[in-house]
């Protein structure tokens, strides 16, 4: 039996055995006493964390999805979507927020079903996030393992975020704000990127040009390269933002990087190339990877932004569990995924650098956004600088600035 409806649940705390609000298909919200009140004809998107879902053994209940189902690249799930669209408790009741999220979830899932051919009436979605659901419809075959050494190099080079080196800040006096690029336009840009083919050959150091010529040789090479590097002497003005190897996967010191990241690092640091893999050539993504068409009005809606982000991020991940049921560090990471995440971080670096030069502390960047640290009582500077360079601010920031300006007039 499949799914007939789509619902949202917001438990009062991170515990499925306690009460909360629930709404189905964007309808009126109602109270529940525990997860046991939820019917199995509905796909429920909850605000439960990974720990809560697994602690209650709900990970074996496919019609219950945890908070990050719609935005698996962000840890806070529903909270992030609420922050991004101004659905805050100070402005809306928990009942109203649940109803709004239920409507967004219903529109996203119905569009995904109609556009990507996900047949909810026949089966319950089996993945724990929408990005993997879409990826398996766009590219249903798992990415192959190329070879032990190449797999290891791709795994080391693949990274979703750059976590910056930030100065000490009093948490009681600062807040993190996520500024994002327009999601639909950015997804289109990411999907137009050229990526390496799977054919690859190893080039040892003795077959490379002299050490001082290697960086330029690789950057200008017509074939994509995955290079083993030693990075040092990062320019002191940019070391906090570049933060090379900060946020790398456990057990990796980021010795391997792709060409886009080499291009970035070579401008601000000393880079030595020790060895490299050369891929056969560049290729565009298959026609199946194209983003669905959205009108200009549709592109500004939460559902279009969520779908567009899940579409390209689904192609920039390792094989999902349903395609390759192993621990994540043993699943294949394709050259496509390594290049797409590198291109994304390269583009987001250009925004982060502008904010950094303006004196704003950067927390991290990647996945189409830059997260910054700003003083709680002075949002205006960060807002004006970020929006002037094309980033979108959370709508609640505008009302906060208005309140701050009003209060400062009495000082």
Tab-separated table of C-alpha atoms in Angstrom:
chain	number	residue	atom	x	y	z
A	1	UNK	CA	0.000	0.000	0.000
A	2	UNK	CA	1.239	3.457	-0.840
A	3	UNK	CA	0.550	6.969	0.388
A	4	UNK	CA	-2.704	8.905	0.038
A	5	UNK	CA	-1.888	12.134	1.856
A	6	UNK	CA	1.013	14.319	3.023
A	7	UNK	CA	1.218	15.738	6.520
A	8	UNK	CA	3.440	17.739	8.822
A	9	UNK	CA	3.969	17.102	12.536
A	10	UNK	CA	5.570	19.449	15.028
A	11	UNK	CA	6.077	17.707	18.349
A	12	UNK	CA	6.278	19.917	21.435
A	13	UNK	CA	9.794	18.576	22.045
A	14	UNK	CA	12.241	16.234	20.341
A	15	UNK	CA	10.329	13.174	21.527
A	16	UNK	CA	7.774	11.215	19.464
A	17	UNK	CA	6.125	9.939	22.645
A	18	UNK	CA	4.912	13.406	23.568
A	19	UNK	CA	2.196	15.569	22.039
A	20	UNK	CA	2.279	18.086	19.223
A	21	UNK	CA	0.475	19.633	16.278
A	22	UNK	CA	-0.283	17.820	13.020
A	23	UNK	CA	-1.850	18.918	9.721
A	24	UNK	CA	-2.647	17.031	6.521
A	25	UNK	CA	-2.574	18.420	2.951
A	26	UNK	CA	-2.333	21.989	4.229
A	27	UNK	CA	-5.567	21.695	6.191
A	28	UNK	CA	-6.413	22.753	9.721
A	29	UNK	CA	-3.960	21.543	12.355
A	30	UNK	CA	-5.019	19.311	15.238
A	31	UNK	CA	-3.422	18.089	18.435
A	32	UNK	CA	-1.951	14.607	18.823
A	33	UNK	CA	-0.798	12.934	22.033
A	34	UNK	CA	2.052	10.906	20.482
A	35	UNK	CA	3.314	9.391	17.247
A	36	UNK	CA	0.785	6.607	17.781
A	37	UNK	CA	-2.002	8.957	16.622
A	38	UNK	CA	-0.535	9.229	13.122
A	39	UNK	CA	-2.173	7.135	10.396
A	40	UNK	CA	-0.128	5.098	7.947
A	41	UNK	CA	-1.983	6.394	4.866
A	42	UNK	CA	-0.099	9.670	5.242
A	43	UNK	CA	3.565	10.474	4.709
A	44	UNK	CA	4.482	12.471	7.816
A	45	UNK	CA	7.275	15.037	7.800
A	46	UNK	CA	8.169	15.605	11.440
A	47	UNK	CA	10.437	17.965	13.358
A	48	UNK	CA	12.192	15.007	15.007
A	49	UNK	CA	15.977	14.791	14.936
A	50	UNK	CA	18.052	11.814	13.824
A	51	UNK	CA	18.658	10.886	17.468
A	52	UNK	CA	14.947	11.009	18.346
A	53	UNK	CA	13.887	8.947	15.322
A	54	UNK	CA	16.512	6.257	15.877
A	55	UNK	CA	16.096	6.315	19.646
A	56	UNK	CA	12.407	5.453	19.236
A	57	UNK	CA	13.156	2.944	16.436
A	58	UNK	CA	11.042	5.027	14.051
A	59	UNK	CA	13.702	4.724	11.366
A	60	UNK	CA	12.012	1.403	10.578
A	61	UNK	CA	8.679	3.179	9.950
A	62	UNK	CA	8.924	4.467	6.366
A	63	UNK	CA	5.920	6.804	6.528
A	64	UNK	CA	7.593	8.823	9.343
A	65	UNK	CA	10.300	11.195	8.076
A	66	UNK	CA	12.656	13.191	10.247
A	67	UNK	CA	13.123	16.950	10.211
A	68	UNK	CA	15.788	17.038	7.460
A	69	UNK	CA	13.714	15.150	4.867
A	70	UNK	CA	13.259	18.255	2.695
A	71	UNK	CA	16.692	19.794	3.298
A	72	UNK	CA	19.139	17.060	4.209
A	73	UNK	CA	22.137	19.359	3.721
A	74	UNK	CA	21.081	21.436	6.747
A	75	UNK	CA	21.143	20.009	10.258
A	76	UNK	CA	18.091	21.818	11.610
A	77	UNK	CA	15.553	20.774	8.976
A	78	UNK	CA	12.180	22.377	9.648
A	79	UNK	CA	13.801	25.114	11.740
A	80	UNK	CA	15.882	26.204	8.750
A	81	UNK	CA	12.826	26.367	6.489
A	82	UNK	CA	10.924	28.315	9.132
A	83	UNK	CA	13.815	30.767	9.512
A	84	UNK	CA	14.158	31.110	5.741
A	85	UNK	CA	10.499	32.081	5.298
A	86	UNK	CA	9.767	33.989	8.486
A	87	UNK	CA	7.694	31.268	10.164
A	88	UNK	CA	8.746	32.243	13.681
A	89	UNK	CA	6.916	31.671	16.953
A	90	UNK	CA	7.001	35.355	17.791
A	91	UNK	CA	4.880	36.089	14.710
A	92	UNK	CA	2.843	32.905	14.212
A	93	UNK	CA	1.248	30.280	16.410
A	94	UNK	CA	2.572	26.737	16.373
A	95	UNK	CA	-0.748	25.677	14.862
A	96	UNK	CA	-0.373	28.143	11.963
A	97	UNK	CA	3.247	27.127	11.355
A	98	UNK	CA	2.239	23.452	11.197
A	99	UNK	CA	-0.507	24.240	8.662
A	100	UNK	CA	1.867	26.267	6.484
A	101	UNK	CA	4.573	23.614	6.510
A	102	UNK	CA	1.967	20.962	5.734
A	103	UNK	CA	0.898	22.962	2.676
A	104	UNK	CA	4.498	23.396	1.507
A	105	UNK	CA	5.226	19.692	2.023
A	106	UNK	CA	2.098	18.679	0.106
A	107	UNK	CA	2.922	20.913	-2.869
A	108	UNK	CA	6.546	19.736	-2.975
A	109	UNK	CA	5.633	16.066	-2.862
A	110	UNK	CA	2.766	16.322	-5.361
A	111	UNK	CA	5.014	18.188	-7.813
A	112	UNK	CA	7.770	15.611	-7.298
A	113	UNK	CA	5.306	12.822	-7.942
A	114	UNK	CA	3.942	14.375	-11.133
A	115	UNK	CA	7.300	15.561	-12.509
A	116	UNK	CA	9.726	12.820	-11.470
A	117	UNK	CA	7.298	9.906	-11.669
A	118	UNK	CA	7.324	8.967	-7.988
A	119	UNK	CA	4.246	6.765	-7.589
A	120	UNK	CA	3.133	7.416	-4.021
A	121	UNK	CA	-0.076	5.449	-4.514
A	122	UNK	CA	1.985	2.282	-4.966
A	123	UNK	CA	4.857	2.631	-2.524
A	124	UNK	CA	6.011	4.625	0.485
A	125	UNK	CA	9.161	6.704	-0.186
A	126	UNK	CA	12.038	4.600	1.096
A	127	UNK	CA	14.848	7.172	1.289
A	128	UNK	CA	15.389	9.349	4.322
A	129	UNK	CA	15.608	12.547	2.276
A	130	UNK	CA	14.075	14.011	-0.861
A	131	UNK	CA	17.444	14.645	-2.531
A	132	UNK	CA	18.077	10.895	-2.707
A	133	UNK	CA	14.496	10.270	-3.873
A	134	UNK	CA	14.986	12.629	-6.811
A	135	UNK	CA	18.493	11.423	-7.626
A	136	UNK	CA	17.220	7.838	-7.991
A	137	UNK	CA	14.608	9.027	-10.473
A	138	UNK	CA	17.003	11.295	-12.387
A	139	UNK	CA	19.917	8.802	-12.445
A	140	UNK	CA	18.572	5.446	-11.256
A	141	UNK	CA	21.864	3.557	-11.674
A	142	UNK	CA	24.436	3.803	-8.909
A	143	UNK	CA	27.706	5.564	-9.628
A	144	UNK	CA	30.410	2.921	-10.194
A	145	UNK	CA	33.587	2.480	-8.193
A	146	UNK	CA	36.405	3.488	-10.539
A	147	UNK	CA	39.304	1.975	-8.631
A	148	UNK	CA	40.573	1.850	-5.079
A	149	UNK	CA	43.027	4.748	-5.355
A	150	UNK	CA	40.732	6.941	-7.461
A	151	UNK	CA	37.812	6.243	-5.117
A	152	UNK	CA	39.949	7.267	-2.161
A	153	UNK	CA	41.059	10.470	-3.886
A	154	UNK	CA	37.487	11.417	-4.846
A	155	UNK	CA	36.320	10.699	-1.302
A	156	UNK	CA	39.012	13.014	0.092
A	157	UNK	CA	38.251	15.768	-2.432
A	158	UNK	CA	34.473	15.696	-1.913
A	159	UNK	CA	33.241	18.259	0.615
A	160	UNK	CA	29.857	19.988	0.995
A	161	UNK	CA	30.903	22.995	3.080
A	162	UNK	CA	33.938	25.059	3.894
A	163	UNK	CA	33.900	25.760	7.625
A	164	UNK	CA	35.723	29.019	8.214
A	165	UNK	CA	38.089	29.922	11.027
A	166	UNK	CA	36.072	32.398	13.063
A	167	UNK	CA	37.212	34.741	15.816
A	168	UNK	CA	35.846	34.206	19.303
A	169	UNK	CA	32.329	35.575	19.680
A	170	UNK	CA	30.080	35.676	22.723
A	171	UNK	CA	27.153	33.421	21.813
A	172	UNK	CA	24.837	35.528	23.948
A	173	UNK	CA	25.680	38.608	21.888
A	174	UNK	CA	25.748	37.146	18.372
A	175	UNK	CA	23.532	35.143	16.055
A	176	UNK	CA	24.139	33.111	12.913
A	177	UNK	CA	22.317	34.246	9.777
A	178	UNK	CA	22.129	32.236	6.543
A	179	UNK	CA	22.180	34.298	3.341
A	180	UNK	CA	21.335	32.313	0.205
A	181	UNK	CA	21.412	32.770	-3.551
A	182	UNK	CA	18.118	32.444	-5.529
A	183	UNK	CA	17.674	28.666	-5.448
A	184	UNK	CA	16.086	27.968	-8.834
A	185	UNK	CA	18.498	30.116	-10.844
A	186	UNK	CA	21.434	28.674	-8.923
A	187	UNK	CA	20.291	25.090	-9.496
A	188	UNK	CA	20.120	25.808	-13.220
A	189	UNK	CA	23.669	27.176	-13.097
A	190	UNK	CA	24.950	24.139	-11.228
A	191	UNK	CA	23.292	21.724	-13.657
A	192	UNK	CA	24.906	23.498	-16.610
A	193	UNK	CA	28.365	22.734	-15.239
A	194	UNK	CA	30.702	20.434	-17.134
A	195	UNK	CA	32.016	17.435	-15.224
A	196	UNK	CA	34.666	14.738	-15.837
A	197	UNK	CA	34.024	11.442	-17.534
A	198	UNK	CA	34.786	8.182	-15.700
A	199	UNK	CA	37.906	7.321	-17.740
A	200	UNK	CA	41.023	8.138	-15.748
A	201	UNK	CA	44.788	7.630	-15.747
A	202	UNK	CA	47.362	8.167	-13.030
A	203	UNK	CA	50.224	10.602	-13.705
A	204	UNK	CA	53.167	10.162	-11.303
A	205	UNK	CA	55.425	13.016	-10.263
A	206	UNK	CA	58.245	12.053	-12.649
A	207	UNK	CA	55.964	12.592	-15.637
A	208	UNK	CA	54.858	16.028	-14.510
A	209	UNK	CA	56.507	19.347	-15.444
A	210	UNK	CA	58.990	20.905	-12.989
A	211	UNK	CA	57.439	21.648	-9.589
A	212	UNK	CA	57.184	25.410	-10.152
A	213	UNK	CA	55.246	24.903	-13.398
A	214	UNK	CA	52.791	22.240	-12.326
A	215	UNK	CA	49.967	24.420	-11.004
A	216	UNK	CA	49.727	26.455	-14.178
A	217	UNK	CA	50.068	23.292	-16.279
A	218	UNK	CA	47.151	21.590	-14.497
A	219	UNK	CA	44.918	24.666	-14.541
A	220	UNK	CA	45.389	25.087	-18.268
A	221	UNK	CA	45.167	21.386	-19.088
A	222	UNK	CA	42.253	20.504	-21.415
A	223	UNK	CA	41.427	17.409	-19.349
A	224	UNK	CA	40.008	17.476	-15.799
A	225	UNK	CA	42.536	16.731	-13.091
A	226	UNK	CA	42.310	15.458	-9.546
A	227	UNK	CA	45.530	16.488	-7.836
A	228	UNK	CA	47.390	15.524	-4.698
A	229	UNK	CA	48.634	18.724	-3.071
A	230	UNK	CA	50.438	20.248	-0.165
A	231	UNK	CA	49.016	23.660	0.749
A	232	UNK	CA	50.939	26.238	2.782
A	233	UNK	CA	51.451	29.974	3.238
A	234	UNK	CA	47.824	30.957	2.753
A	235	UNK	CA	47.526	34.729	2.428
A	236	UNK	CA	46.905	36.071	5.966
A	237	UNK	CA	44.039	38.285	4.790
A	238	UNK	CA	42.089	35.281	3.502
A	239	UNK	CA	43.197	32.353	5.664
A	240	UNK	CA	40.028	32.513	7.802
A	241	UNK	CA	37.740	32.236	4.770
A	242	UNK	CA	39.713	29.692	2.765
A	243	UNK	CA	40.241	27.480	5.828
A	244	UNK	CA	41.663	24.677	3.717
A	245	UNK	CA	40.870	21.178	5.064
A	246	UNK	CA	38.573	22.572	7.772
A	247	UNK	CA	35.437	20.461	7.657
A	248	UNK	CA	37.049	17.602	5.725
A	249	UNK	CA	35.726	14.086	6.200
A	250	UNK	CA	36.997	12.153	9.189
A	251	UNK	CA	40.321	10.525	8.483
A	252	UNK	CA	41.122	12.854	5.579
A	253	UNK	CA	43.504	15.801	5.555
A	254	UNK	CA	42.222	16.936	2.126
A	255	UNK	CA	45.376	15.941	0.287
A	256	UNK	CA	43.355	15.578	-2.932
A	257	UNK	CA	41.479	18.434	-4.621
A	258	UNK	CA	39.767	18.936	-7.966
A	259	UNK	CA	40.654	21.526	-10.591
A	260	UNK	CA	38.086	24.158	-9.475
A	261	UNK	CA	39.506	24.142	-5.959
A	262	UNK	CA	43.070	24.256	-7.281
A	263	UNK	CA	42.171	27.353	-9.262
A	264	UNK	CA	40.911	28.998	-6.075
A	265	UNK	CA	43.773	27.959	-3.804
A	266	UNK	CA	46.473	28.951	-6.284
A	267	UNK	CA	45.368	32.577	-6.038
A	268	UNK	CA	45.741	32.791	-2.270
A	269	UNK	CA	48.224	30.110	-1.174
A	270	UNK	CA	51.342	28.192	-2.079
A	271	UNK	CA	50.317	24.885	-3.645
A	272	UNK	CA	52.647	22.020	-4.434
A	273	UNK	CA	51.396	19.226	-6.706
A	274	UNK	CA	52.789	15.780	-5.974
A	275	UNK	CA	50.731	13.564	-8.281
A	276	UNK	CA	47.458	13.569	-10.158
A	277	UNK	CA	44.744	11.649	-11.926
A	278	UNK	CA	43.727	12.870	-15.382
A	279	UNK	CA	40.194	12.095	-16.524
A	280	UNK	CA	39.343	11.395	-20.127
A	281	UNK	CA	37.626	14.701	-20.758
A	282	UNK	CA	34.738	16.958	-19.847
A	283	UNK	CA	31.080	16.185	-20.426
A	284	UNK	CA	27.742	17.829	-19.722
A	285	UNK	CA	25.211	16.227	-17.426
A	286	UNK	CA	22.734	13.923	-19.186
A	287	UNK	CA	19.479	15.393	-20.448
A	288	UNK	CA	17.622	13.588	-17.643
A	289	UNK	CA	19.392	15.884	-15.182
A	290	UNK	CA	17.716	19.035	-16.426
A	291	UNK	CA	15.729	21.042	-13.924
A	292	UNK	CA	11.935	21.164	-14.391
A	293	UNK	CA	10.660	24.426	-15.826
A	294	UNK	CA	9.469	27.023	-13.324
A	295	UNK	CA	7.888	30.366	-14.171
A	296	UNK	CA	9.420	33.499	-12.653
A	297	UNK	CA	6.586	33.577	-10.124
A	298	UNK	CA	6.921	29.897	-9.247
A	299	UNK	CA	10.687	30.286	-8.750
A	300	UNK	CA	10.039	32.567	-5.762
A	301	UNK	CA	7.928	30.008	-3.862
A	302	UNK	CA	9.212	27.757	-1.059
A	303	UNK	CA	8.199	24.600	-2.930
A	304	UNK	CA	10.175	25.522	-6.078
A	305	UNK	CA	13.244	26.476	-4.035
A	306	UNK	CA	13.113	23.214	-2.081
A	307	UNK	CA	12.704	21.102	-5.221
A	308	UNK	CA	15.444	22.900	-7.157
A	309	UNK	CA	17.933	22.576	-4.295
A	310	UNK	CA	17.153	18.893	-3.767
A	311	UNK	CA	17.484	18.283	-7.512
A	312	UNK	CA	21.094	19.416	-7.898
A	313	UNK	CA	22.277	18.421	-4.410
A	314	UNK	CA	20.961	14.902	-5.037
A	315	UNK	CA	23.419	14.674	-7.947
A	316	UNK	CA	26.303	15.996	-5.841
A	317	UNK	CA	26.221	13.280	-3.171
A	318	UNK	CA	27.683	9.834	-2.710
A	319	UNK	CA	25.530	6.869	-3.708
A	320	UNK	CA	22.550	6.781	-1.382
A	321	UNK	CA	21.938	3.849	0.954
A	322	UNK	CA	19.259	2.274	-1.239
A	323	UNK	CA	21.657	2.146	-4.193
A	324	UNK	CA	24.692	1.008	-2.229
A	325	UNK	CA	23.928	-0.173	1.319
A	326	UNK	CA	27.321	0.393	2.906
A	327	UNK	CA	28.738	2.884	5.356
A	328	UNK	CA	28.906	6.278	3.686
A	329	UNK	CA	32.714	6.297	3.465
A	330	UNK	CA	32.576	3.149	1.337
A	331	UNK	CA	29.907	4.317	-1.092
A	332	UNK	CA	31.102	5.535	-4.467
A	333	UNK	CA	31.568	9.262	-4.982
A	334	UNK	CA	31.500	10.086	-8.663
A	335	UNK	CA	33.730	12.648	-10.396
A	336	UNK	CA	30.447	14.479	-11.063
A	337	UNK	CA	29.758	14.826	-7.329
A	338	UNK	CA	33.311	15.928	-6.477
A	339	UNK	CA	33.262	18.590	-9.209
A	340	UNK	CA	29.775	19.904	-8.444
A	341	UNK	CA	30.522	20.413	-4.757
A	342	UNK	CA	33.860	22.065	-5.610
A	343	UNK	CA	32.185	24.422	-8.099
A	344	UNK	CA	29.511	25.257	-5.534
A	345	UNK	CA	32.069	26.094	-2.848
A	346	UNK	CA	34.073	28.112	-5.384
A	347	UNK	CA	31.030	30.224	-6.261
A	348	UNK	CA	29.989	30.637	-2.631
A	349	UNK	CA	33.557	31.653	-1.767
A	350	UNK	CA	33.188	34.691	-4.028
A	351	UNK	CA	30.243	35.842	-1.893
A	352	UNK	CA	31.918	34.917	1.386
A	353	UNK	CA	35.032	36.855	0.395
A	354	UNK	CA	33.049	40.033	-0.240
A	355	UNK	CA	31.370	39.744	3.147
A	356	UNK	CA	34.710	38.982	4.818
A	357	UNK	CA	36.304	42.062	3.263
A	358	UNK	CA	33.429	44.112	4.666
A	359	UNK	CA	34.325	42.927	8.173
A	360	UNK	CA	31.626	40.266	8.590
A	361	UNK	CA	32.644	36.996	10.249
A	362	UNK	CA	31.912	33.972	8.055
A	363	UNK	CA	30.827	30.741	9.695
A	364	UNK	CA	30.623	28.506	6.617
A	365	UNK	CA	29.710	28.502	2.939
A	366	UNK	CA	28.429	25.933	0.468
A	367	UNK	CA	25.155	24.405	-0.790
A	368	UNK	CA	24.141	27.740	-2.280
A	369	UNK	CA	24.484	29.843	0.859
A	370	UNK	CA	26.819	31.709	3.206
A	371	UNK	CA	26.257	31.608	6.965
A	372	UNK	CA	27.631	34.582	8.893
A	373	UNK	CA	27.964	35.647	12.521
A	374	UNK	CA	26.459	39.052	13.324
A	375	UNK	CA	25.882	41.027	16.529
A	376	UNK	CA	22.362	40.534	17.858
A	377	UNK	CA	21.698	44.256	18.067
A	378	UNK	CA	23.088	45.320	14.679
A	379	UNK	CA	21.724	43.337	11.764
A	380	UNK	CA	21.551	46.223	9.326
A	381	UNK	CA	25.193	46.236	8.173
A	382	UNK	CA	25.225	42.522	7.360
A	383	UNK	CA	21.813	42.742	5.695
A	384	UNK	CA	22.704	45.685	3.460
A	385	UNK	CA	26.061	44.258	2.396
A	386	UNK	CA	24.708	40.749	1.722
A	387	UNK	CA	21.710	41.919	-0.293
A	388	UNK	CA	23.824	44.385	-2.279
A	389	UNK	CA	25.906	41.501	-3.680
A	390	UNK	CA	22.886	39.386	-4.645
A	391	UNK	CA	22.246	37.260	-1.569
A	392	UNK	CA	18.770	36.791	-0.109
A	393	UNK	CA	18.199	37.463	3.584
A	394	UNK	CA	15.678	35.714	5.845
A	395	UNK	CA	12.499	37.868	5.779
A	396	UNK	CA	12.426	38.128	9.576
A	397	UNK	CA	15.679	40.100	9.412
A	398	UNK	CA	13.865	43.084	7.891
A	399	UNK	CA	11.391	43.361	10.756
A	400	UNK	CA	14.227	42.899	13.264
A	401	UNK	CA	16.120	45.790	11.663
A	402	UNK	CA	13.041	48.000	11.826
A	403	UNK	CA	12.658	47.254	15.539
A	404	UNK	CA	16.360	47.907	16.196
A	405	UNK	CA	16.265	51.210	14.310
A	406	UNK	CA	13.179	52.278	16.238
A	407	UNK	CA	14.707	51.420	19.597
A	408	UNK	CA	17.987	53.165	18.764
A	409	UNK	CA	16.072	56.378	18.069
A	410	UNK	CA	15.191	56.543	21.754
A	411	UNK	CA	18.797	56.281	22.893
